Amino acid sequence: MRESTIMKIHYATALGAVVLVAVHVLFRITMGSFSGSLEYEQVLANYKFVPYAVMLELILVLLSVHGFNGLRVILLELKQGRSYEKAVTYGCIAGMTCLVAFGSRTILMASMGMT
Amino acid sequence: MSETTFAEEQSSTEVSSSKTVTLRIAKFNPDHDSGQQFVDFKVPYERWTTVLDAVLDVKKHLDHSVAVRYSCRQASCGSCGMKINGRPRLACFTKISELNSDVVTVEPMNNYPIIRDLVVKLDQMFENHKKVQPFLLREDSEITGPTKEFNQTPEQLEEYIQFANCIKCGLCNSACPTMATDSSFLGPQALGQAYRYVADNRDKGKNSRLKIIDDSHGIWRCHFAGSCSQVCPKGVDPAMGIQFLRGYLLGFRK
Amino acid sequence: MKRNDNREGIKGMANPGRYGIERFAYWLMRITGLGLLAYLIGHVYETSNIINGKSAWENMLSITQTTEGHVFLTLVIGMCVFHTANGIRVMLGHGGYGVGKPARPDYPYTPASQNSMHKLCIYASIGIAALAMMYGLSVLFGE
Ligand code: HEM
Ligand code: SF4
Ligand code: FES
């Protein structure tokens, strides 16, 4: 991928995340009390509310892409070399994939009631 | 650390000066020294004495082995960049009096290999500079007819003249936080010059240059920390040019 | 090779003091980005306990309900708010907005891209991050 394409994705994921994270956080403070919103039943109910679950999944993907690309950028600037840079790129893709997969598992199982 | 003082009659300063400053010079010859060593010299100075004057005074009277590169003494040639009290500056463009310090430490600039003492190798900067095609790109030329010369309005000149002020001193690359660890980065000097030609209305090479800088160690490794612009002795403001270039790549500018 | 290049290295990259607030913002942006990534990973792991039943979930939650947990969460709030606010500033700058206009430079060559608007935005980002942290503290410790 061209570096400009990657960085456009970096900015786009950041912008998308601004809105969604705001909603995600507001869910915590607007639903009565902060700790109340974190009650087990309450959280499970949130997960079963499909639009919210979809939003969580979106946040997960956006932030994983953004965060791991950010990490890749930092690591690329820290040290150079063909094999090192390859390792950084693939390592970050792997990290990103793992995080998305693991998070999706939670969201999927919780929203389908497999608890 | 040794300290040497001027003998009265040796001073090259005509008006005898009451003020003296400690000039701490980093000495290092990579060929046979194991590391940098600081040597202190007491030098007289006037309100107008530049750091380069002081270094040359030391060279003339106290330690002729100090290696320093200079030519124009007027911030035009870009030879005398060095780290003065922790910041990259031109020695000929920095007055001792403006530093407000009793000790003036001069070291070679960071992010360049040291040749000796205060002299660094600028080869990588020149190579990167050449990479961005620092010349007008177009089919015709001013010599071939029917065109005689390419006209430019004062407004069109204004678009790039600031960036054309670059004297390739390399201070910006020395201050850049990315350059501190990234040996493949093009650097603010080259990117600033890429913008200088892109902004020139006589030039047609924008796309070619954008392609060159859109690389994993190209323009995207700039994070707009602005240190380059803060140290530039010619007011080039490479950071501004870089953000404009990125504006083209992101589609915000045409 | 590295040594001969006389590069400033990580210390030079990370040392935020010498070049003014813009360099400090660059440094904070890095640190907060990395901190948030670490938090995100931890957070995804923490919340995965929802599928292990009520007691597992409450066990996990109790970690953050200590004083240290509250302080940690407050830091995350601050990091997030600064990173977001400064991120928007940086994105605008990267797009070429608000970085000044080319002009014939004049001594003492104050760079137009390092203008007061950007400085103000950085201070504002730090300011609202601090406010958000205070609000976070009041919510967390208020209950
Ligand atoms: C939600 C609002 C966010 C916005 C607006 C945002 C914006 C940005 C921008 C514009 C950059 C590029 C900075 C540069 O090139 O200098 C960046 C870098 C970065 N972001 Fe975010 N970001 C956000 C959230 C996050 C989150 C939640 C994480 C953690 C997962 C994160 C992790 C990173 C990392 C690691 C970097 C690289 C830092 C660097 O290169 O200095 N960001 N962010
Ligand atoms: S942009 Fe300024 S600091 Fe950089 S090389 Fe040119 S004149 Fe020197
Ligand atoms: S001697 Fe020419 S720039 Fe200083």
Tab-separated table of C-alpha atoms in Angstrom, chain B residues 86-88 93 109-114 124 157-159 162-163 165 174-175 177 179-183 223-227 229-231 233-235 237 239-240 243-244 246-247 250 252, chain C residues 1-10 12-13 18-23 26 30 89-91 93-105 107 109-114 118-119:
chain	number	residue	atom	x	y	z
B	86	GLY	CA	22.339	22.789	22.900
B	87	ARG	CA	20.620	24.137	19.794
B	88	PRO	CA	21.721	23.973	16.186
B	93	PHE	CA	24.896	34.346	12.802
B	109	MET	CA	25.528	19.224	14.902
B	110	ASN	CA	23.629	16.056	15.670
B	111	ASN	CA	22.321	13.633	13.084
B	112	TYR	CA	25.378	13.959	10.848
B	113	PRO	CA	28.609	11.956	10.975
B	114	ILE	CA	31.446	13.929	12.577
B	124	GLN	CA	23.198	12.667	3.252
B	157	LEU	CA	7.206	34.876	-6.750
B	158	GLU	CA	5.907	35.390	-3.238
B	159	GLU	CA	4.495	31.845	-3.267
B	162	GLN	CA	10.612	32.142	1.185
B	163	PHE	CA	11.564	28.528	0.535
B	165	ASN	CA	16.046	31.213	0.829
B	174	SER	CA	19.734	18.432	13.073
B	175	ALA	CA	16.801	19.700	15.147
B	177	PRO	CA	12.960	14.667	16.167
B	179	MET	CA	15.890	12.637	12.062
B	180	ALA	CA	17.178	11.849	15.561
B	181	THR	CA	16.446	8.172	15.034
B	182	ASP	CA	15.405	7.699	11.401
B	183	SER	CA	18.444	7.366	9.138
B	223	HIS	CA	4.761	15.039	12.777
B	224	PHE	CA	4.724	18.800	12.673
B	225	ALA	CA	6.840	19.274	15.788
B	226	GLY	CA	8.141	22.430	14.131
B	227	SER	CA	11.690	22.294	15.499
B	229	SER	CA	11.352	26.008	11.491
B	230	GLN	CA	12.423	27.193	14.909
B	231	VAL	CA	16.110	26.754	14.154
B	233	PRO	CA	18.396	30.883	10.229
B	234	LYS	CA	16.848	32.060	6.958
B	235	GLY	CA	13.160	32.026	7.839
B	237	ASP	CA	9.842	27.590	7.667
B	239	ALA	CA	7.351	22.877	8.465
B	240	MET	CA	4.939	25.119	6.578
B	243	GLN	CA	2.216	20.671	5.601
B	244	PHE	CA	1.279	22.275	2.268
B	246	ARG	CA	0.836	16.960	2.627
B	247	GLY	CA	-2.256	19.021	1.831
B	250	LEU	CA	-4.435	14.404	1.211
B	252	PHE	CA	-7.090	19.376	0.472
C	1	MET	CA	27.024	3.018	11.911
C	2	LYS	CA	24.484	4.528	14.311
C	3	ARG	CA	27.241	5.911	16.486
C	4	ASN	CA	29.111	7.470	13.591
C	5	ASP	CA	25.997	9.217	12.405
C	6	ASN	CA	25.997	11.082	15.705
C	7	ARG	CA	22.220	10.882	15.728
C	8	GLU	CA	20.538	12.252	18.791
C	9	GLY	CA	18.765	8.957	19.290
C	10	ILE	CA	15.673	8.296	21.334
C	12	GLY	CA	16.891	13.549	21.405
C	13	MET	CA	13.589	12.499	19.920
C	18	ARG	CA	14.384	22.562	24.010
C	19	TYR	CA	12.191	23.642	21.164
C	20	GLY	CA	9.075	25.077	22.687
C	21	ILE	CA	5.539	23.906	23.154
C	22	GLU	CA	5.140	22.382	19.680
C	23	ARG	CA	7.868	19.867	20.390
C	26	TYR	CA	4.663	16.112	19.622
C	30	ARG	CA	3.394	9.983	21.078
C	89	ARG	CA	-5.181	20.259	15.550
C	90	VAL	CA	-2.482	18.096	14.012
C	91	MET	CA	-4.801	16.809	11.305
C	93	GLY	CA	-2.140	21.329	10.270
C	94	HIS	CA	-1.187	18.294	8.195
C	95	GLY	CA	-3.836	19.284	5.695
C	96	GLY	CA	-2.166	22.671	5.376
C	97	TYR	CA	-4.732	24.634	7.389
C	98	GLY	CA	-3.654	27.318	9.812
C	99	VAL	CA	0.038	26.980	9.095
C	100	GLY	CA	0.422	30.509	7.806
C	101	LYS	CA	1.034	31.935	4.358
C	102	PRO	CA	4.325	32.039	2.481
C	103	ALA	CA	5.839	35.497	2.652
C	104	ARG	CA	9.183	37.145	2.240
C	105	PRO	CA	10.797	36.404	5.583
C	107	TYR	CA	14.580	39.162	10.602
C	109	TYR	CA	12.377	35.159	11.114
C	110	THR	CA	9.547	34.070	13.351
C	111	PRO	CA	8.194	31.009	11.556
C	112	ALA	CA	4.572	31.503	10.545
C	113	SER	CA	3.772	27.817	10.943
C	114	GLN	CA	4.594	28.051	14.633
C	118	HIS	CA	-1.353	26.519	17.220
C	119	LYS	CA	0.209	27.366	20.553
